[in-house]
mmCIF file of C-alpha atoms and ligand atoms in Angstrom:
data_model
loop_
_atom_site.group_PDB
_atom_site.id
_atom_site.type_symbol
_atom_site.label_atom_id
_atom_site.label_comp_id
_atom_site.label_asym_id
_atom_site.label_seq_id
_atom_site.Cartn_x
_atom_site.Cartn_y
_atom_site.Cartn_z
ATOM 1 C CA MET X 1 76.206 134.240 110.961
ATOM 2 C CA SER X 2 74.080 131.248 111.951
ATOM 3 C CA ARG X 3 75.682 127.875 112.476
ATOM 4 C CA SER X 4 74.031 126.261 109.458
ATOM 5 C CA ILE X 5 75.084 129.062 107.140
ATOM 6 C CA LEU X 6 78.558 128.791 108.567
ATOM 7 C CA SER X 7 78.551 125.044 107.931
ATOM 8 C CA SER X 8 77.289 125.443 104.371
ATOM 9 C CA ALA X 9 79.899 128.086 103.741
ATOM 10 C CA PHE X 10 82.507 125.736 105.081
ATOM 11 C CA VAL X 11 81.377 122.837 102.906
ATOM 12 C CA LEU X 12 81.071 125.089 99.882
ATOM 13 C CA CYS X 13 84.537 126.404 100.531
ATOM 14 C CA SER X 14 85.919 122.928 100.840
ATOM 15 C CA LEU X 15 84.331 121.957 97.543
ATOM 16 C CA LEU X 16 85.649 125.114 95.925
ATOM 17 C CA VAL X 17 89.102 124.439 97.234
ATOM 18 C CA ILE X 18 89.024 120.896 95.964
ATOM 19 C CA PHE X 19 87.520 121.612 92.551
ATOM 20 C CA ALA X 20 88.492 125.158 91.673
ATOM 21 C CA PHE X 21 91.411 125.955 93.913
ATOM 22 C CA VAL X 22 90.095 129.397 94.863
ATOM 23 C CA PRO X 23 92.208 131.477 97.205
ATOM 24 C CA LEU X 24 92.357 129.795 100.582
ATOM 25 C CA ILE X 25 92.311 133.083 102.469
ATOM 26 C CA THR X 26 88.772 133.913 101.284
ATOM 27 C CA CYS X 27 87.461 130.641 102.550
ATOM 28 C CA ALA X 28 89.239 130.905 105.865
ATOM 29 C CA GLY X 29 87.585 134.314 106.227
ATOM 30 C CA ILE X 30 84.106 132.937 105.520
ATOM 31 C CA SER X 31 84.597 130.212 108.089
ATOM 32 C CA GLY X 32 84.386 132.824 110.790
ATOM 33 C CA GLY X 33 87.991 132.950 111.816
ATOM 34 C CA LYS X 34 87.607 129.793 113.868
ATOM 35 C CA LEU X 35 89.621 127.944 111.284
ATOM 36 C CA LYS X 36 93.324 128.275 111.808
ATOM 37 C CA TYR X 37 94.470 127.727 108.245
ATOM 38 C CA SER X 38 98.056 128.338 109.193
ATOM 39 C CA LYS X 39 97.994 125.320 111.476
ATOM 40 C CA GLN X 40 95.887 122.854 109.534
ATOM 41 C CA SER X 41 95.116 122.162 105.922
ATOM 42 C CA ILE X 42 91.845 123.701 104.790
ATOM 43 C CA LYS X 43 91.465 121.073 102.101
ATOM 44 C CA GLU X 44 88.791 118.669 103.197
ATOM 45 C CA PRO X 45 89.907 115.055 103.018
ATOM 46 C CA GLN X 46 87.754 112.587 101.159
ATOM 47 C CA ARG X 47 85.047 111.237 103.438
ATOM 48 C CA PRO X 48 85.968 107.702 104.398
ATOM 49 C CA LEU X 49 83.354 104.952 104.555
ATOM 50 C CA LEU X 50 82.986 102.702 107.524
ATOM 51 C CA ALA X 51 83.833 99.108 106.558
ATOM 52 C CA PRO X 52 80.618 97.095 106.009
ATOM 53 C CA HIS X 53 81.654 94.723 108.782
ATOM 54 C CA PHE X 54 84.409 94.840 111.361
ATOM 55 C CA THR X 55 85.515 94.230 114.898
ATOM 56 C CA MET X 56 87.702 96.495 116.973
ATOM 57 C CA LYS X 57 88.767 96.920 120.557
ATOM 58 C CA TRP X 58 88.962 100.234 122.347
ATOM 59 C CA ARG X 59 90.078 102.051 125.421
ATOM 60 C CA ILE X 60 87.658 104.611 126.790
ATOM 61 C CA VAL X 61 88.564 107.801 128.645
ATOM 62 C CA ALA X 62 85.556 109.366 130.377
ATOM 63 C CA SER X 63 85.897 112.762 132.018
ATOM 64 C CA THR X 64 83.778 113.213 135.131
ATOM 65 C CA ASN X 65 84.037 116.838 136.246
ATOM 66 C CA ASP X 66 84.256 119.074 133.199
ATOM 67 C CA ASN X 67 81.691 119.817 130.482
ATOM 68 C CA SER X 68 83.947 122.064 128.449
ATOM 69 C CA SER X 69 87.165 120.179 127.729
ATOM 70 C CA ILE X 70 86.547 118.423 124.390
ATOM 71 C CA PRO X 71 88.415 115.196 123.523
ATOM 72 C CA LEU X 72 89.665 116.816 120.297
ATOM 73 C CA ASP X 73 92.200 118.479 122.593
ATOM 74 C CA TRP X 74 93.069 115.456 124.714
ATOM 75 C CA HIS X 75 95.236 113.298 122.471
ATOM 76 C CA PRO X 76 94.968 111.084 124.424
ATOM 77 C CA LEU X 77 94.365 112.320 128.011
ATOM 78 C CA PRO X 78 92.456 115.363 129.305
ATOM 79 C CA PRO X 79 94.272 118.312 130.897
ATOM 80 C CA LYS X 80 95.386 118.165 134.522
ATOM 81 C CA ASN X 81 92.330 119.707 136.172
ATOM 82 C CA VAL X 82 89.974 117.234 134.483
ATOM 83 C CA LYS X 83 89.193 114.004 136.324
ATOM 84 C CA TYR X 84 88.629 110.897 134.268
ATOM 85 C CA MET X 85 88.074 107.160 134.364
ATOM 86 C CA LEU X 86 89.581 104.538 132.069
ATOM 87 C CA GLY X 87 88.026 101.410 130.643
ATOM 88 C CA THR X 88 88.136 98.995 127.757
ATOM 89 C CA GLY X 89 85.680 97.407 125.393
ATOM 90 C CA THR X 90 84.957 95.877 121.996
ATOM 91 C CA THR X 91 82.711 96.808 119.062
ATOM 92 C CA TYR X 92 81.300 94.311 116.546
ATOM 93 C CA TYR X 93 79.533 95.590 113.429
ATOM 94 C CA ASP X 94 77.788 94.100 110.416
ATOM 95 C CA TRP X 95 75.809 96.524 108.286
ATOM 96 C CA SER X 96 74.367 93.725 106.112
ATOM 97 C CA GLN X 97 72.439 92.709 109.227
ATOM 98 C CA LYS X 98 72.140 96.250 110.600
ATOM 99 C CA ALA X 99 73.731 94.791 113.698
ATOM 100 C CA MET X 100 76.183 96.142 116.238
ATOM 101 C CA LEU X 101 77.366 95.004 119.648
ATOM 102 C CA GLU X 102 79.327 97.169 122.034
ATOM 103 C CA VAL X 103 80.838 95.454 125.057
ATOM 104 C CA TYR X 104 81.807 97.743 127.943
ATOM 105 C CA ASP X 105 84.253 95.783 130.105
ATOM 106 C CA ASP X 106 84.493 98.138 133.078
ATOM 107 C CA TYR X 107 81.570 100.560 133.213
ATOM 108 C CA CYS X 108 78.706 101.312 130.863
ATOM 109 C CA VAL X 109 78.719 104.322 128.576
ATOM 110 C CA PRO X 110 78.409 107.213 131.059
ATOM 111 C CA ILE X 111 75.222 108.800 129.719
ATOM 112 C CA PHE X 112 72.773 107.766 132.435
ATOM 113 C CA GLY X 113 74.110 109.603 135.453
ATOM 114 C CA PRO X 114 77.363 110.769 137.026
ATOM 115 C CA LEU X 115 79.978 108.071 136.605
ATOM 116 C CA THR X 116 81.321 108.989 140.028
ATOM 117 C CA ASP X 117 78.141 107.453 141.518
ATOM 118 C CA LYS X 118 78.664 103.742 142.201
ATOM 119 C CA ILE X 119 75.192 102.978 140.832
ATOM 120 C CA ASN X 120 76.358 104.000 137.351
ATOM 121 C CA GLN X 121 79.487 101.857 137.399
ATOM 122 C CA PHE X 122 78.021 98.670 135.939
ATOM 123 C CA ARG X 123 79.372 96.655 133.022
ATOM 124 C CA CYS X 124 77.022 96.505 130.060
ATOM 125 C CA ASN X 125 76.462 95.433 126.472
ATOM 126 C CA PHE X 126 74.589 97.388 123.835
ATOM 127 C CA LEU X 127 73.198 94.858 121.393
ATOM 128 C CA ASN X 128 71.572 96.329 118.310
ATOM 129 C CA VAL X 129 69.746 93.700 116.287
ATOM 130 C CA ASN X 130 66.445 93.636 114.435
ATOM 131 C CA LEU X 131 66.298 97.448 114.472
ATOM 132 C CA THR X 132 66.180 97.382 118.261
ATOM 133 C CA SER X 133 68.873 98.402 120.701
ATOM 134 C CA TYR X 134 69.049 96.315 123.879
ATOM 135 C CA LEU X 135 70.873 97.545 126.952
ATOM 136 C CA ILE X 136 72.084 94.493 128.855
ATOM 137 C CA SER X 137 73.375 95.106 132.385
ATOM 138 C CA LEU X 138 76.037 92.668 133.537
ATOM 139 C CA ASP X 139 76.087 94.040 137.087
ATOM 140 C CA PRO X 140 73.363 95.501 139.293
ATOM 141 C CA SER X 141 72.276 98.755 137.606
ATOM 142 C CA PRO X 142 69.409 101.280 137.600
ATOM 143 C CA PHE X 143 67.892 99.235 134.731
ATOM 144 C CA PRO X 144 66.243 95.853 134.237
ATOM 145 C CA LYS X 145 68.795 93.176 133.272
ATOM 146 C CA CYS X 146 67.759 93.656 129.645
ATOM 147 C CA CYS X 147 65.798 96.636 128.364
ATOM 148 C CA VAL X 148 65.047 98.346 125.071
ATOM 149 C CA PHE X 149 67.045 101.505 124.709
ATOM 150 C CA GLY X 150 65.736 104.561 122.925
ATOM 151 C CA GLU X 151 63.056 104.573 120.305
ATOM 152 C CA GLN X 152 61.762 101.252 119.112
ATOM 153 C CA VAL X 153 63.503 101.520 115.736
ATOM 154 C CA PHE X 154 67.219 101.878 116.202
ATOM 155 C CA HIS X 155 69.974 100.866 113.858
ATOM 156 C CA PRO X 156 73.730 101.292 114.029
ATOM 157 C CA PRO X 157 75.464 104.041 112.049
ATOM 158 C CA GLU X 158 75.452 103.496 108.287
ATOM 159 C CA PRO X 159 78.806 103.113 106.526
ATOM 160 C CA THR X 160 78.128 106.564 104.994
ATOM 161 C CA PHE X 161 77.408 108.242 108.347
ATOM 162 C CA LEU X 162 80.158 110.810 107.772
ATOM 163 C CA ASN X 163 77.953 112.405 105.104
ATOM 164 C CA ASN X 164 76.103 114.012 108.004
ATOM 165 C CA MET X 165 79.244 115.332 109.654
ATOM 166 C CA PHE X 166 81.766 118.046 108.865
ATOM 167 C CA TYR X 167 85.489 117.875 108.454
ATOM 168 C CA ASN X 168 86.942 119.578 111.506
ATOM 169 C CA SER X 169 90.717 119.229 111.596
ATOM 170 C CA SER X 170 93.659 116.948 111.216
ATOM 171 C CA ALA X 171 96.001 116.185 114.054
ATOM 172 C CA ALA X 172 98.135 113.371 115.402
ATOM 173 C CA LEU X 173 96.985 110.580 117.643
ATOM 174 C CA PHE X 174 99.352 107.973 119.031
ATOM 175 C CA GLY X 175 101.972 109.217 116.564
ATOM 176 C CA LYS X 176 99.751 108.822 113.489
ATOM 177 C CA PRO X 177 97.867 111.433 111.456
ATOM 178 C CA VAL X 178 94.144 111.514 112.214
ATOM 179 C CA ASP X 179 91.296 113.332 110.429
ATOM 180 C CA TRP X 180 88.492 114.518 112.695
ATOM 181 C CA TRP X 181 84.848 114.760 111.588
ATOM 182 C CA VAL X 182 82.430 116.565 113.899
ATOM 183 C CA LEU X 183 78.737 117.279 114.258
ATOM 184 C CA ASP X 184 78.154 120.513 116.139
ATOM 185 C CA THR X 185 75.352 122.320 114.336
ATOM 186 C CA ASP X 186 72.522 122.329 116.885
ATOM 187 C CA GLN X 187 73.328 124.063 120.147
ATOM 188 C CA ASN X 188 70.079 122.761 121.664
ATOM 189 C CA ASP X 189 70.932 119.120 121.005
ATOM 190 C CA PRO X 190 72.366 117.744 124.258
ATOM 191 C CA ALA X 191 74.156 114.999 122.320
ATOM 192 C CA GLU X 192 76.294 117.489 120.406
ATOM 193 C CA PRO X 193 79.070 118.033 119.778
ATOM 194 C CA PHE X 194 80.433 114.609 118.914
ATOM 195 C CA GLY X 195 83.206 113.551 116.633
ATOM 196 C CA TYR X 196 84.729 110.616 114.826
ATOM 197 C CA GLY X 197 88.314 110.242 113.689
ATOM 198 C CA PHE X 198 89.968 108.072 111.065
ATOM 199 C CA TYR X 199 93.630 107.320 110.406
ATOM 200 C CA PRO X 200 93.870 108.288 106.693
ATOM 201 C CA LYS X 201 97.194 106.531 106.145
ATOM 202 C CA ASP X 202 96.207 103.373 107.909
ATOM 203 C CA GLN X 203 93.978 101.083 105.857
ATOM 204 C CA VAL X 204 92.701 97.564 106.247
ATOM 205 C CA SER X 205 91.213 95.860 103.160
ATOM 206 C CA GLY X 206 90.877 99.301 101.534
ATOM 207 C CA TYR X 207 89.049 100.900 104.489
ATOM 208 C CA GLN X 208 90.525 103.646 106.615
ATOM 209 C CA THR X 209 91.142 102.524 110.155
ATOM 210 C CA PRO X 210 88.758 104.183 112.632
ATOM 211 C CA ALA X 211 90.790 106.104 115.196
ATOM 212 C CA ALA X 212 88.343 107.306 117.832
ATOM 213 C CA PHE X 213 84.805 108.340 118.650
ATOM 214 C CA TRP X 214 83.995 111.021 121.215
ATOM 215 C CA PHE X 215 80.692 112.235 122.577
ATOM 216 C CA ARG X 216 79.112 114.251 125.373
ATOM 217 C CA THR X 217 78.228 112.484 128.604
ATOM 218 C CA VAL X 218 76.500 113.541 131.814
ATOM 219 C CA ASP X 219 79.460 115.198 133.515
ATOM 220 C CA GLY X 220 81.908 115.589 130.684
ATOM 221 C CA PHE X 221 82.959 113.841 127.513
ATOM 222 C CA SER X 222 84.032 110.316 126.618
ATOM 223 C CA ILE X 223 86.279 109.066 123.888
ATOM 224 C CA GLN X 224 86.797 105.540 122.632
ATOM 225 C CA TYR X 225 90.295 105.079 121.181
ATOM 226 C CA PHE X 226 90.111 102.187 118.736
ATOM 227 C CA LYS X 227 92.689 99.476 118.129
ATOM 228 C CA ASP X 228 92.926 96.018 116.557
ATOM 229 C CA PHE X 229 90.561 97.008 113.706
ATOM 230 C CA GLU X 230 89.743 93.924 111.632
ATOM 231 C CA VAL X 231 87.544 93.929 108.547
ATOM 232 C CA LYS X 232 85.649 90.682 108.994
ATOM 233 C CA LYS X 233 82.170 89.445 109.686
ATOM 234 C CA PRO X 234 81.786 88.865 113.407
ATOM 235 C CA ASP X 235 80.909 85.349 114.498
ATOM 236 C CA PRO X 236 77.095 84.989 114.218
ATOM 237 C CA SER X 237 76.925 84.003 117.889
ATOM 238 C CA VAL X 238 77.619 87.655 118.669
ATOM 239 C CA TRP X 239 74.122 88.598 117.463
ATOM 240 C CA LYS X 240 72.264 86.020 119.500
ATOM 241 C CA LEU X 241 69.646 87.717 121.638
ATOM 242 C CA PRO X 242 69.707 86.353 125.226
ATOM 243 C CA SER X 243 66.430 84.660 126.120
ATOM 244 C CA TYR X 244 65.864 87.175 128.931
ATOM 245 C CA CYS X 245 65.735 89.937 126.296
ATOM 246 C CA VAL X 246 62.636 88.535 124.620
ATOM 247 C CA ASN X 247 59.811 91.024 125.355
ATOM 248 C CA ALA X 248 62.255 93.180 127.287
ATOM 249 C CA PRO X 249 60.723 96.370 128.749
ATOM 250 C CA SER X 250 61.782 99.851 127.749
ATOM 251 C CA CYS X 251 64.736 101.269 129.650
ATOM 252 C CA GLY X 252 62.601 104.368 130.184
ATOM 253 C CA TYR X 253 65.388 106.445 128.772
ATOM 254 C CA LEU X 254 64.863 108.739 125.754
HETATM 255 C C1 NAG Y 1 77.541 119.271 133.135
HETATM 256 O O1 NAG Y 1 76.299 119.627 132.547
HETATM 257 C C2 NAG Y 1 75.202 118.950 133.140
HETATM 258 C C3 NAG Y 1 73.967 119.262 132.308
HETATM 259 O O2 NAG Y 1 73.886 120.609 131.994
HETATM 260 C C4 NAG Y 1 75.062 119.380 134.588
HETATM 261 O O3 NAG Y 1 73.973 118.709 135.191
HETATM 262 C C5 NAG Y 1 76.347 119.007 135.325
HETATM 263 O O4 NAG Y 1 76.297 119.471 136.658
HETATM 264 C C6 NAG Y 1 77.545 119.617 134.629
HETATM 265 N N1 NAG Y 1 78.739 119.063 135.257
HETATM 266 C C7 NAG Y 1 79.807 119.803 135.530
HETATM 267 C C8 NAG Y 1 80.951 119.090 136.166
HETATM 268 O O5 NAG Y 1 79.859 120.997 135.287
HETATM 269 C C1 NAG Y 2 64.684 89.194 114.471
HETATM 270 O O1 NAG Y 2 63.329 89.121 114.132
HETATM 271 C C2 NAG Y 2 62.969 87.931 113.457
HETATM 272 C C3 NAG Y 2 61.526 88.057 113.014
HETATM 273 O O2 NAG Y 2 60.737 88.579 114.054
HETATM 274 C C4 NAG Y 2 63.207 86.737 114.373
HETATM 275 O O3 NAG Y 2 62.900 85.549 113.722
HETATM 276 C C5 NAG Y 2 64.670 86.725 114.782
HETATM 277 O O4 NAG Y 2 64.898 85.715 115.726
HETATM 278 C C6 NAG Y 2 65.056 88.057 115.389
HETATM 279 N N1 NAG Y 2 66.484 88.061 115.624
HETATM 280 C C7 NAG Y 2 66.999 88.375 116.779
HETATM 281 C C8 NAG Y 2 68.480 88.348 116.888
HETATM 282 O O5 NAG Y 2 66.311 88.691 117.718
HETATM 283 C C1 NAG Y 3 86.015 121.588 115.585
HETATM 284 O O1 NAG Y 3 85.057 121.127 116.508
HETATM 285 C C2 NAG Y 3 85.010 121.845 117.734
HETATM 286 C C3 NAG Y 3 83.985 121.159 118.607
HETATM 287 O O2 NAG Y 3 82.738 121.207 118.032
HETATM 288 C C4 NAG Y 3 84.664 123.295 117.460
HETATM 289 O O3 NAG Y 3 84.699 124.012 118.646
HETATM 290 C C5 NAG Y 3 85.646 123.876 116.477
HETATM 291 O O4 NAG Y 3 85.253 125.170 116.142
HETATM 292 C C6 NAG Y 3 85.700 123.021 115.219
HETATM 293 N N1 NAG Y 3 86.699 123.543 114.316
HETATM 294 C C7 NAG Y 3 86.481 123.629 112.996
HETATM 295 C C8 NAG Y 3 87.623 124.161 112.188
HETATM 296 O O5 NAG Y 3 85.452 123.258 112.462
#
């Protein structure tokens, strides 16, 4: 069965379970046996929306020697044989301005090269404003001090971004229930799989608290574990483009 058919079957099953309460066993069968319905609920939770504006801090765990151990299984640290680095950072988001800033306090998101190479251990900001994503290096790096990352048009994830992802599982993270949503439908997409978790029981101003975001990197996977989620508009100064970013060149990446 192809991945997309499997996914559709899974979504269909989830809908059936929610609306018609058909026998769970049938659906678990269709899902290819990967789904352990004894261990986790097959009922798909309601898709949460990202708050329209927020700030949150995070701790990042980046594995550096293993492409197969997925952060879904880490909660919160990878297994013994997997090497990793720790860091911290902050995310600011305002969908009304299609703006997002990610501040990496210790080392930039490890997607450019092996994090074990000193050259890739620079602090950075990703500033996404005006449909452009700027990579700002705060230490010497393989990039100009400010460069345009990716395609010219680039906006942060929409509050409804989970519509493009699939419910994967529920587990516990830091002692709280977490629902995981994953995109893993295209085996040729080097960015996949990636996943996003929410704490369903933990809400701020009516929005589920984001729990974590994990994604593939050059020599492994990284996960940002979120904390201090606040639903508020970030200070406008956060979106100010540094003067050295005006007419910034392309990063030559993507
Ligand atoms: C992980 O995969 C990348 C790309 O396929 C490869 O270059 C790298 O050597 C792999 N790293 C490990 C630790 O297996
Ligand atoms: C966004 O673009 C507008 C119009 O080009 C410009 O006036 C504004 O300064 C830009 N904002 C930022 C943060 O670069
Ligand atoms: C959850 O996601 C992982 C990583 O993509 C995948 O291997 C696993 O099969 C998924 N499980 C379900 C139930 O979708």
